């Protein structure tokens, strides 16, 4: 999601335990300076360049953050946070595909409680409204500032920008157990504009933790209709917790800092290479997004994947409704369908750009249990869908891996997750390095857009010439001017799929 927040600050004095704000010299709103945060963190680096955190009494134990998430891919992964003074506890959806911190601030039939601005003595409105519309759902509210802390996160209290959601449509859905969203991407995605400092940027600046976080999502194989509250995973802020992964971490460069945009070189279904131009995989963009449920593929890639699965599957006569998500496939209770389906593999460019590495998910991750029918059938959905907004590595894939968002070194890391196991079988694999000599030097959509940009440039030149001609005519011919106004809609290109 790509919600939006902003903030104000009054010179350098504080009152009521919170600083008011005005733009800094660069014109950006920043809540991270001139703060007296009592618990500072001293930084160290290990020999691999990964940032580690320590405090004056010893090394910070990331084990304190293990299992601080609940939920699953169907309902979202969320973390408990305390907001305001006195603190009000809310569950907040973790989303690496957006950059704003937004919380319910009014009653809604699908949530149990919300953040009361009136009950917080430190909440400050910035006087700015915000309205965000997503591919599915939207909300409106006001921007403000308040204190926040994370009970199972870094020690300390910090000031953050809050979008107080006052009305929404299709954003809060039945069965969810969260009351807000924590956007962990870059400022470019912040709404209403990039001057709004995102949550994690504020955390890094105020608590002096390293600019890195890592995410383990442990809902693999859980039914989306399951009502149990098993520990959903871990959000490690400030570093990497080795107990959450097996084997080495493999890194791919972040090629543009808005979403966590990466470069996909090819896809395989079983042992079948789809043999598409690598730019097809990156059409528009390819991103890593914990807030998207499925693996989302550009239309041409999706069709090629379905065709390859159909060729290699032991079941040939699936309804088309299964592939497009409108129908479930059911087996007799106790039977598992996964033996009928192949593995799916994504090749990502390595930090050594002449090489790649491969992340692979087993069918248990993309043929997903949904519900049982009358106690006699187990039903499953296809965990891959087509997308008009680029390739999205969502929870379907991320549940197989421990994913490191190393913002300091502009890279995203993948390792096999310690919780991606079912019946003693690992549900994900990583292999490499492989030569990337057989693919283009630049597979990102930016290179694909260059010819189009030339066409657009020449078109604009022609339009400008036509406009100049019209203006010349207007100098000669009498005319009446009519004012017109246009509306810029806050339509996000973000993709989401909720159950």
Short mmCIF file of C-alpha atoms in Angstrom, two decimals:
data_model
loop_
_atom_site.label_atom_id
_atom_site.label_comp_id
_atom_site.label_asym_id
_atom_site.label_seq_id
_atom_site.Cartn_x
_atom_site.Cartn_y
_atom_site.Cartn_z
CA UNK A 1 0.00 0.00 0.00
CA UNK A 2 1.06 3.55 -0.41
CA UNK A 3 -0.68 5.63 2.25
CA UNK A 4 0.70 9.03 3.19
CA UNK A 5 1.62 11.12 6.18
CA UNK A 6 3.23 14.47 6.95
CA UNK A 7 4.28 16.61 9.88
CA UNK A 8 5.05 20.11 11.21
CA UNK A 9 7.60 21.46 13.66
CA UNK A 10 7.91 24.75 15.59
CA UNK A 11 11.45 26.01 16.04
CA UNK A 12 13.46 24.24 18.71
CA UNK A 13 11.29 24.12 21.77
CA UNK A 14 9.02 21.35 23.03
CA UNK A 15 5.85 21.45 25.04
CA UNK A 16 3.45 18.85 26.41
CA UNK A 17 6.22 16.29 25.91
CA UNK A 18 6.22 16.60 22.14
CA UNK A 19 7.96 18.91 19.71
CA UNK A 20 5.96 20.92 17.23
CA UNK A 21 7.51 21.07 13.78
CA UNK A 22 8.19 23.29 10.78
CA UNK A 23 10.03 22.35 7.57
CA UNK A 24 13.82 22.18 7.89
CA UNK A 25 16.23 24.06 5.67
CA UNK A 26 15.82 21.56 2.85
CA UNK A 27 12.06 21.98 2.89
CA UNK A 28 11.50 18.47 4.24
CA UNK A 29 9.42 17.65 7.30
CA UNK A 30 11.66 15.74 9.66
CA UNK A 31 10.82 14.53 13.15
CA UNK A 32 14.24 13.07 13.83
CA UNK A 33 16.32 16.05 14.88
CA UNK A 34 16.51 18.02 18.13
CA UNK A 35 15.11 15.11 20.12
CA UNK A 36 16.22 13.96 23.54
CA UNK A 37 15.71 10.23 23.20
CA UNK A 38 16.87 8.68 26.45
CA UNK A 39 17.89 5.26 25.17
CA UNK A 40 20.58 5.57 22.54
CA UNK A 41 22.09 2.63 20.68
CA UNK A 42 25.79 2.40 19.79
CA UNK A 43 26.55 0.97 16.35
CA UNK A 44 29.02 -1.70 15.36
CA UNK A 45 29.66 -3.59 12.13
CA UNK A 46 30.62 -7.19 11.63
CA UNK A 47 33.19 -8.36 9.09
CA UNK A 48 30.53 -8.85 6.39
CA UNK A 49 29.43 -5.23 6.61
CA UNK A 50 26.10 -6.06 8.20
CA UNK A 51 25.14 -3.60 10.88
CA UNK A 52 24.85 -4.87 14.42
CA UNK A 53 23.45 -2.93 17.38
CA UNK A 54 24.73 -2.73 20.92
CA UNK A 55 23.93 -0.71 24.01
CA UNK A 56 26.22 0.33 26.89
CA UNK A 57 25.37 -2.84 28.83
CA UNK A 58 26.14 -5.26 26.02
CA UNK A 59 25.01 -6.43 22.61
CA UNK A 60 21.33 -6.02 21.84
CA UNK A 61 19.71 -9.45 21.70
CA UNK A 62 17.59 -9.73 18.58
CA UNK A 63 16.05 -12.82 20.14
CA UNK A 64 13.84 -10.37 22.04
CA UNK A 65 12.19 -9.54 18.71
CA UNK A 66 11.69 -13.14 17.58
CA UNK A 67 8.02 -14.11 17.21
CA UNK A 68 6.87 -10.49 17.55
CA UNK A 69 4.52 -10.94 14.57
CA UNK A 70 1.17 -12.66 14.40
CA UNK A 71 -1.07 -13.49 11.46
CA UNK A 72 -0.57 -15.12 8.08
CA UNK A 73 -0.60 -14.21 4.39
CA UNK A 74 -4.40 -14.34 4.17
CA UNK A 75 -5.04 -11.84 6.96
CA UNK A 76 -1.72 -10.05 7.03
CA UNK A 77 1.25 -10.13 9.42
CA UNK A 78 0.99 -7.61 12.23
CA UNK A 79 3.00 -6.34 15.19
CA UNK A 80 1.81 -4.82 18.46
CA UNK A 81 2.66 -1.16 18.98
CA UNK A 82 1.95 1.43 21.67
CA UNK A 83 0.91 4.88 20.45
CA UNK A 84 0.29 8.11 22.33
CA UNK A 85 0.45 9.16 26.00
CA UNK A 86 -0.62 7.10 27.83
CA UNK A 87 0.14 4.36 25.34
CA UNK A 88 -2.71 2.79 23.38
CA UNK A 89 -1.93 -0.70 22.07
CA UNK A 90 -2.79 -1.48 18.46
CA UNK A 91 -1.93 -4.27 16.03
CA UNK A 92 -0.25 -2.85 12.95
CA UNK A 93 0.07 -4.59 9.57
CA UNK A 94 3.69 -4.86 8.38
CA UNK A 95 3.96 -3.71 4.76
CA UNK A 96 7.20 -3.33 2.81
CA UNK A 97 5.23 -2.03 -0.19
CA UNK A 98 4.29 1.35 1.29
CA UNK A 99 5.87 4.16 3.28
CA UNK A 100 3.23 5.57 5.63
CA UNK A 101 2.15 4.79 9.14
CA UNK A 102 -1.66 4.94 9.34
CA UNK A 103 -4.01 3.83 12.11
CA UNK A 104 -7.76 3.64 12.59
CA UNK A 105 -8.88 6.72 14.51
CA UNK A 106 -12.64 6.14 14.37
CA UNK A 107 -14.96 3.15 14.89
CA UNK A 108 -15.34 0.60 12.10
CA UNK A 109 -17.46 -2.57 12.08
CA UNK A 110 -14.51 -4.81 11.20
CA UNK A 111 -12.09 -3.65 13.92
CA UNK A 112 -12.35 -4.08 17.69
CA UNK A 113 -10.69 -0.83 18.77
CA UNK A 114 -8.95 2.24 17.39
CA UNK A 115 -6.53 5.02 18.31
CA UNK A 116 -8.26 7.82 20.22
CA UNK A 117 -6.50 11.11 19.53
CA UNK A 118 -8.46 12.78 22.34
CA UNK A 119 -7.08 10.32 24.92
CA UNK A 120 -3.46 11.03 23.99
CA UNK A 121 -2.03 14.11 25.69
CA UNK A 122 0.84 14.21 23.19
CA UNK A 123 -1.03 13.88 19.89
CA UNK A 124 -0.70 16.88 17.57
CA UNK A 125 -2.58 17.39 14.34
CA UNK A 126 -0.59 18.96 11.53
CA UNK A 127 -3.77 20.40 10.03
CA UNK A 128 -3.31 18.45 6.81
CA UNK A 129 -5.80 15.99 5.35
CA UNK A 130 -4.87 12.90 3.40
CA UNK A 131 -6.91 10.60 1.17
CA UNK A 132 -5.39 7.43 -0.26
CA UNK A 133 -7.03 5.11 -2.77
CA UNK A 134 -5.63 1.66 -3.48
CA UNK A 135 -6.33 -0.87 -6.19
CA UNK A 136 -8.61 -2.41 -3.58
CA UNK A 137 -9.88 -0.10 -0.85
CA UNK A 138 -9.26 3.45 0.28
CA UNK A 139 -9.20 5.62 3.37
CA UNK A 140 -9.25 9.27 4.37
CA UNK A 141 -8.00 11.02 7.46
CA UNK A 142 -5.73 13.66 8.98
CA UNK A 143 -2.00 13.82 9.50
CA UNK A 144 -0.53 14.16 12.97
CA UNK A 145 2.40 13.45 15.29
CA UNK A 146 2.68 11.38 18.44
CA UNK A 147 4.95 9.13 20.44
CA UNK A 148 5.23 5.42 19.67
CA UNK A 149 7.07 2.39 21.01
CA UNK A 150 7.26 -1.27 20.08
CA UNK A 151 7.00 -3.64 23.09
CA UNK A 152 8.88 -6.40 21.25
CA UNK A 153 11.13 -4.11 19.26
CA UNK A 154 14.03 -1.70 19.80
CA UNK A 155 14.14 -0.10 23.25
CA UNK A 156 13.00 3.51 23.37
CA UNK A 157 10.16 5.87 22.53
CA UNK A 158 10.19 7.95 19.39
CA UNK A 159 8.07 10.54 17.57
CA UNK A 160 6.42 9.43 14.37
CA UNK A 161 4.10 10.74 11.68
CA UNK A 162 0.62 9.27 11.93
CA UNK A 163 -2.17 9.23 9.39
CA UNK A 164 -5.32 9.03 11.52
CA UNK A 165 -7.86 7.09 9.44
CA UNK A 166 -11.30 8.64 9.91
CA UNK A 167 -13.19 6.88 7.11
CA UNK A 168 -12.43 3.99 4.78
CA UNK A 169 -13.94 1.71 2.17
CA UNK A 170 -12.59 -1.78 1.54
CA UNK A 171 -9.45 -1.19 3.61
CA UNK A 172 -10.48 -2.92 6.85
CA UNK A 173 -11.99 -6.29 5.99
CA UNK A 174 -13.84 -9.01 7.93
CA UNK A 175 -11.61 -11.30 9.97
CA UNK A 176 -8.56 -9.05 10.20
CA UNK A 177 -6.95 -8.47 13.60
CA UNK A 178 -4.99 -5.32 12.84
CA UNK A 179 -6.02 -1.67 13.16
CA UNK A 180 -3.36 0.10 11.12
CA UNK A 181 -0.55 -0.25 8.62
CA UNK A 182 3.23 0.16 9.01
CA UNK A 183 4.80 1.14 5.69
CA UNK A 184 8.49 0.24 5.63
CA UNK A 185 9.48 1.43 2.14
CA UNK A 186 11.19 4.64 1.02
CA UNK A 187 10.06 8.31 1.25
CA UNK A 188 9.27 8.46 -2.47
CA UNK A 189 6.11 6.44 -1.78
CA UNK A 190 4.94 8.62 1.11
CA UNK A 191 1.65 10.45 0.74
CA UNK A 192 0.79 13.19 0.23
CA UNK A 193 4.42 13.71 -0.82
CA UNK A 194 7.97 12.54 -0.14
CA UNK A 195 8.59 15.27 2.45
CA UNK A 196 6.86 12.99 4.95
CA UNK A 197 9.44 11.05 6.91
CA UNK A 198 8.50 7.33 7.01
CA UNK A 199 8.31 5.37 10.25
CA UNK A 200 11.53 3.40 9.87
CA UNK A 201 13.52 6.48 8.86
CA UNK A 202 12.37 8.13 12.11
CA UNK A 203 13.28 5.01 14.07
CA UNK A 204 16.79 4.90 12.60
CA UNK A 205 17.43 8.60 13.18
CA UNK A 206 16.06 8.84 16.71
CA UNK A 207 17.10 5.52 18.26
CA UNK A 208 20.33 5.35 16.24
CA UNK A 209 19.75 1.78 15.12
CA UNK A 210 21.30 0.53 11.86
CA UNK A 211 19.35 1.17 8.67
CA UNK A 212 18.40 -2.46 8.15
CA UNK A 213 15.50 -4.70 9.07
CA UNK A 214 14.69 -8.33 8.37
CA UNK A 215 11.47 -10.26 8.12
CA UNK A 216 10.41 -13.85 8.68
CA UNK A 217 6.82 -14.80 7.85
CA UNK A 218 5.79 -18.21 9.15
CA UNK A 219 2.31 -18.81 7.75
CA UNK A 220 3.36 -21.38 5.14
CA UNK A 221 0.85 -24.20 4.92
CA UNK A 222 -1.68 -22.60 7.29
CA UNK A 223 -5.27 -22.47 6.12
CA UNK A 224 -6.58 -18.96 5.54
CA UNK A 225 -9.72 -19.98 7.43
CA UNK A 226 -7.75 -21.14 10.46
CA UNK A 227 -8.76 -19.07 13.49
CA UNK A 228 -5.80 -19.97 15.67
CA UNK A 229 -3.28 -17.32 16.60
CA UNK A 230 0.03 -19.10 16.13
CA UNK A 231 3.12 -16.88 16.16
CA UNK A 232 3.23 -15.44 12.67
CA UNK A 233 6.91 -14.57 12.42
CA UNK A 234 9.51 -11.98 13.29
CA UNK A 235 10.36 -8.39 12.36
CA UNK A 236 13.96 -7.72 13.39
CA UNK A 237 14.67 -3.98 13.40
CA UNK A 238 18.32 -3.00 13.26
CA UNK A 239 19.95 -6.18 12.01
CA UNK A 240 19.83 -9.89 11.25
CA UNK A 241 18.99 -12.74 13.65
CA UNK A 242 20.96 -15.86 12.56
CA UNK A 243 18.58 -18.33 14.23
CA UNK A 244 15.82 -17.37 11.78
CA UNK A 245 17.51 -18.76 8.67
CA UNK A 246 19.47 -21.74 7.44
CA UNK A 247 22.47 -21.43 5.14
CA UNK A 248 23.90 -18.31 3.56
CA UNK A 249 22.20 -15.04 2.75
CA UNK A 250 22.14 -14.18 -0.95
CA UNK A 251 21.80 -10.51 -1.89
CA UNK A 252 20.28 -8.76 -4.88
CA UNK A 253 20.72 -5.00 -5.48
CA UNK A 254 17.89 -2.55 -4.90
CA UNK A 255 17.80 -0.91 -8.32
CA UNK A 256 15.51 1.96 -7.36
CA UNK A 257 14.59 3.20 -3.88
CA UNK A 258 10.84 3.70 -3.83
CA UNK A 259 9.47 0.22 -3.45
CA UNK A 260 12.12 -2.40 -2.81
CA UNK A 261 12.62 -2.82 -6.54
CA UNK A 262 14.84 -5.69 -7.65
CA UNK A 263 15.79 -7.27 -10.98
CA UNK A 264 14.36 -10.64 -11.99
CA UNK A 265 16.37 -12.43 -14.69
CA UNK A 266 14.22 -15.47 -15.40
CA UNK A 267 11.58 -17.88 -14.10
CA UNK A 268 11.48 -21.66 -14.18
CA UNK A 269 8.57 -24.06 -13.70
CA UNK A 270 10.12 -27.31 -12.57
CA UNK A 271 13.06 -27.64 -14.96
CA UNK A 272 11.37 -25.59 -17.68
CA UNK A 273 12.86 -22.17 -18.41
CA UNK A 274 10.05 -19.90 -19.61
CA UNK A 275 12.51 -18.40 -22.13
CA UNK A 276 10.95 -14.96 -22.07
CA UNK A 277 12.87 -11.72 -22.57
CA UNK A 278 14.06 -10.82 -19.07
CA UNK A 279 12.46 -7.39 -19.46
CA UNK A 280 9.07 -9.13 -19.52
CA UNK A 281 9.59 -10.17 -15.88
CA UNK A 282 10.36 -6.58 -14.88
CA UNK A 283 7.60 -4.94 -16.91
CA UNK A 284 6.71 -1.77 -14.96
CA UNK A 285 8.68 -3.03 -11.95
CA UNK A 286 9.59 -6.07 -9.85
CA UNK A 287 9.29 -5.54 -6.10
CA UNK A 288 9.42 -7.37 -2.76
CA UNK A 289 6.22 -6.61 -0.85
CA UNK A 290 5.09 -8.26 2.39
CA UNK A 291 1.69 -6.56 2.11
CA UNK A 292 0.75 -8.45 -1.05
CA UNK A 293 -0.66 -11.91 -0.47
CA UNK A 294 0.24 -13.73 -3.69
CA UNK A 295 3.07 -13.98 -6.18
CA UNK A 296 1.89 -11.48 -8.81
CA UNK A 297 3.20 -11.78 -12.38
CA UNK A 298 2.84 -9.60 -15.48
CA UNK A 299 0.12 -11.02 -17.72
CA UNK A 300 2.43 -12.59 -20.33
CA UNK A 301 4.57 -14.17 -17.63
CA UNK A 302 1.53 -15.43 -15.73
CA UNK A 303 0.10 -17.08 -18.84
CA UNK A 304 3.45 -18.73 -19.57
CA UNK A 305 3.66 -20.03 -15.98
CA UNK A 306 0.13 -21.49 -16.10
CA UNK A 307 0.86 -23.14 -19.45
CA UNK A 308 4.11 -24.64 -18.11
CA UNK A 309 2.44 -25.91 -14.92
CA UNK A 310 -0.36 -27.45 -16.97
CA UNK A 311 2.19 -29.25 -19.18
CA UNK A 312 4.16 -30.60 -16.23
CA UNK A 313 1.32 -31.25 -13.78
CA UNK A 314 0.01 -34.78 -13.32
CA UNK A 315 -3.49 -33.28 -13.49
CA UNK A 316 -4.31 -31.94 -16.94
CA UNK A 317 -7.97 -30.95 -16.69
CA UNK A 318 -8.05 -28.05 -14.22
CA UNK A 319 -10.83 -25.52 -14.61
CA UNK A 320 -9.59 -22.14 -15.82
CA UNK A 321 -11.31 -20.72 -12.75
CA UNK A 322 -8.64 -22.30 -10.56
CA UNK A 323 -5.87 -20.41 -12.35
CA UNK A 324 -7.65 -17.04 -12.32
CA UNK A 325 -8.59 -17.35 -8.64
CA UNK A 326 -12.35 -17.65 -9.02
CA UNK A 327 -12.54 -21.35 -8.09
CA UNK A 328 -10.95 -23.65 -5.52
CA UNK A 329 -9.61 -27.13 -6.18
CA UNK A 330 -10.70 -29.72 -3.61
CA UNK A 331 -9.45 -33.17 -2.66
CA UNK A 332 -10.77 -35.75 -0.24
CA UNK A 333 -9.76 -34.83 3.30
CA UNK A 334 -6.29 -36.11 4.12
CA UNK A 335 -5.13 -36.17 0.52
CA UNK A 336 -2.51 -33.60 -0.45
CA UNK A 337 -2.30 -32.18 -3.99
CA UNK A 338 1.28 -30.97 -3.86
CA UNK A 339 2.79 -34.04 -5.50
CA UNK A 340 0.89 -33.10 -8.67
CA UNK A 341 2.64 -29.74 -9.09
CA UNK A 342 6.20 -28.58 -9.93
CA UNK A 343 8.52 -26.24 -8.07
CA UNK A 344 8.65 -22.55 -9.07
CA UNK A 345 12.00 -20.73 -9.29
CA UNK A 346 12.88 -17.05 -9.60
CA UNK A 347 16.38 -15.98 -10.65
CA UNK A 348 17.53 -12.65 -9.18
CA UNK A 349 20.59 -10.65 -10.20
CA UNK A 350 23.33 -10.96 -7.60
CA UNK A 351 25.36 -8.06 -6.18
CA UNK A 352 28.05 -9.31 -8.54
CA UNK A 353 25.96 -8.25 -11.52
CA UNK A 354 27.48 -10.84 -13.86
CA UNK A 355 25.92 -13.54 -11.67
CA UNK A 356 22.51 -14.57 -10.41
CA UNK A 357 21.03 -16.78 -7.73
CA UNK A 358 17.84 -18.82 -7.64
CA UNK A 359 15.09 -18.83 -5.03
CA UNK A 360 12.71 -21.79 -5.30
CA UNK A 361 9.38 -22.52 -3.66
CA UNK A 362 7.74 -25.93 -3.42
CA UNK A 363 4.06 -26.42 -4.33
CA UNK A 364 3.14 -26.28 -0.61
CA UNK A 365 3.73 -22.52 -0.80
CA UNK A 366 1.73 -21.70 -3.93
CA UNK A 367 -1.03 -24.36 -3.76
CA UNK A 368 -2.52 -22.94 -0.60
CA UNK A 369 -5.06 -24.53 1.77
CA UNK A 370 -8.14 -22.37 2.23
CA UNK A 371 -10.83 -24.35 4.01
CA UNK A 372 -12.43 -27.74 4.40
CA UNK A 373 -15.86 -28.48 3.00
CA UNK A 374 -18.29 -30.35 5.27
CA UNK A 375 -15.35 -32.06 6.92
CA UNK A 376 -14.87 -34.29 3.88
CA UNK A 377 -12.90 -32.15 1.42
CA UNK A 378 -9.77 -30.02 1.69
CA UNK A 379 -9.81 -27.07 -0.71
CA UNK A 380 -6.90 -25.08 -2.13
CA UNK A 381 -6.31 -21.94 -4.13
CA UNK A 382 -3.64 -20.99 -6.67
CA UNK A 383 -1.20 -18.64 -4.92
CA UNK A 384 -0.13 -16.89 -8.12
CA UNK A 385 -2.08 -14.22 -10.00
CA UNK A 386 -1.71 -11.92 -12.98
CA UNK A 387 -0.84 -8.27 -12.48
CA UNK A 388 -1.10 -5.08 -14.50
CA UNK A 389 1.31 -3.32 -12.13
CA UNK A 390 4.47 -5.39 -12.36
CA UNK A 391 5.90 -8.47 -10.71
CA UNK A 392 5.37 -8.65 -6.96
CA UNK A 393 7.23 -11.09 -4.73
CA UNK A 394 4.53 -11.29 -2.08
CA UNK A 395 3.83 -13.51 0.90
CA UNK A 396 3.46 -16.64 -1.26
CA UNK A 397 7.22 -16.49 -1.86
CA UNK A 398 8.37 -14.58 1.21
CA UNK A 399 6.98 -17.24 3.56
CA UNK A 400 9.73 -19.53 2.31
CA UNK A 401 12.56 -17.16 3.14
CA UNK A 402 14.15 -14.93 5.73
CA UNK A 403 14.28 -11.61 3.88
CA UNK A 404 16.78 -8.89 4.81
CA UNK A 405 16.09 -5.30 3.74
CA UNK A 406 19.61 -3.88 3.98
CA UNK A 407 18.86 -0.26 3.17
CA UNK A 408 22.33 0.87 4.28
CA UNK A 409 23.94 -1.18 1.51
CA UNK A 410 21.07 -0.89 -1.00
CA UNK A 411 20.31 -4.58 -1.24
CA UNK A 412 17.72 -7.23 -0.34
CA UNK A 413 18.89 -10.57 1.03
CA UNK A 414 17.26 -14.00 0.94
CA UNK A 415 18.02 -17.09 2.99
CA UNK A 416 15.99 -20.26 3.58
CA UNK A 417 13.64 -19.58 6.49
CA UNK A 418 13.94 -21.77 9.55
CA UNK A 419 10.14 -21.95 9.80
CA UNK A 420 9.41 -22.87 6.17
CA UNK A 421 9.16 -26.56 6.98
CA UNK A 422 6.22 -28.96 6.72
CA UNK A 423 6.38 -32.59 7.81
CA UNK A 424 10.12 -32.30 8.10
CA UNK A 425 10.44 -31.13 4.48
CA UNK A 426 11.92 -27.72 3.65
CA UNK A 427 9.48 -25.74 1.52
CA UNK A 428 12.07 -23.46 -0.09
CA UNK A 429 15.54 -23.64 -1.62
CA UNK A 430 18.33 -21.28 -2.65
CA UNK A 431 21.11 -22.07 -5.11
CA UNK A 432 23.87 -20.17 -6.90
CA UNK A 433 25.84 -18.45 -8.14
CA UNK A 434 24.93 -18.84 -11.79
CA UNK A 435 26.27 -16.93 -14.76
CA UNK A 436 24.03 -14.12 -15.96
CA UNK A 437 25.76 -13.94 -19.33
CA UNK A 438 22.69 -15.32 -21.11
CA UNK A 439 20.48 -12.36 -20.12
CA UNK A 440 20.56 -8.66 -20.86
CA UNK A 441 22.87 -6.41 -18.86
CA UNK A 442 19.81 -4.43 -17.78
CA UNK A 443 16.50 -6.26 -17.43
CA UNK A 444 14.66 -3.53 -15.58
CA UNK A 445 11.70 -1.87 -17.22
CA UNK A 446 13.58 1.40 -17.40
CA UNK A 447 15.56 0.12 -20.38
CA UNK A 448 12.34 -1.13 -21.96
CA UNK A 449 10.82 2.32 -21.63
CA UNK A 450 13.61 4.17 -23.46
CA UNK A 451 12.21 3.77 -27.02
CA UNK A 452 8.79 4.74 -25.71
CA UNK A 453 10.29 7.85 -24.10
CA UNK A 454 11.71 8.92 -27.48
CA UNK A 455 8.26 8.52 -29.04
CA UNK A 456 6.71 10.54 -26.23
CA UNK A 457 9.38 13.24 -26.61
CA UNK A 458 8.72 13.70 -30.33
CA UNK A 459 4.97 13.66 -29.71
CA UNK A 460 5.34 16.40 -27.11
CA UNK A 461 7.43 18.46 -29.50
CA UNK A 462 4.67 18.19 -32.11
CA UNK A 463 2.06 19.16 -29.52
CA UNK A 464 4.15 22.18 -28.47
CA UNK A 465 4.42 23.29 -32.08
CA UNK A 466 0.67 23.02 -32.46
CA UNK A 467 0.12 25.00 -29.25
CA UNK A 468 2.45 27.76 -30.49
CA UNK A 469 0.48 27.93 -33.69
CA UNK A 470 -2.78 28.28 -31.76
CA UNK A 471 -1.26 31.03 -29.57
CA UNK A 472 -0.20 32.94 -32.65
CA UNK A 473 -3.74 32.74 -33.94
CA UNK A 474 -5.05 33.95 -30.60
CA UNK A 475 -2.87 37.07 -30.89
CA UNK A 476 -4.69 37.93 -34.09
CA UNK A 477 -8.22 36.69 -33.49
CA UNK A 478 -10.42 38.03 -30.67
CA UNK A 479 -11.49 35.37 -28.28
CA UNK A 480 -12.98 34.74 -24.89
CA UNK A 481 -10.92 32.81 -22.37
CA UNK A 482 -12.52 30.10 -20.38
CA UNK A 483 -11.02 28.81 -17.17
CA UNK A 484 -10.84 25.10 -16.63
CA UNK A 485 -9.66 23.03 -13.76
CA UNK A 486 -8.59 19.42 -13.51
CA UNK A 487 -8.51 17.03 -10.65
CA UNK A 488 -5.51 14.89 -9.85
CA UNK A 489 -6.72 11.72 -8.26
CA UNK A 490 -4.69 10.03 -5.57
CA UNK A 491 -4.82 6.68 -7.36
CA UNK A 492 -2.12 4.32 -6.27
CA UNK A 493 -0.60 1.72 -8.57
CA UNK A 494 -0.11 -0.59 -5.62
CA UNK A 495 -1.34 -4.13 -5.81
CA UNK A 496 -3.11 -5.94 -3.03
CA UNK A 497 -5.03 -9.16 -2.73
CA UNK A 498 -7.03 -9.77 0.41
CA UNK A 499 -9.15 -12.75 1.43
#
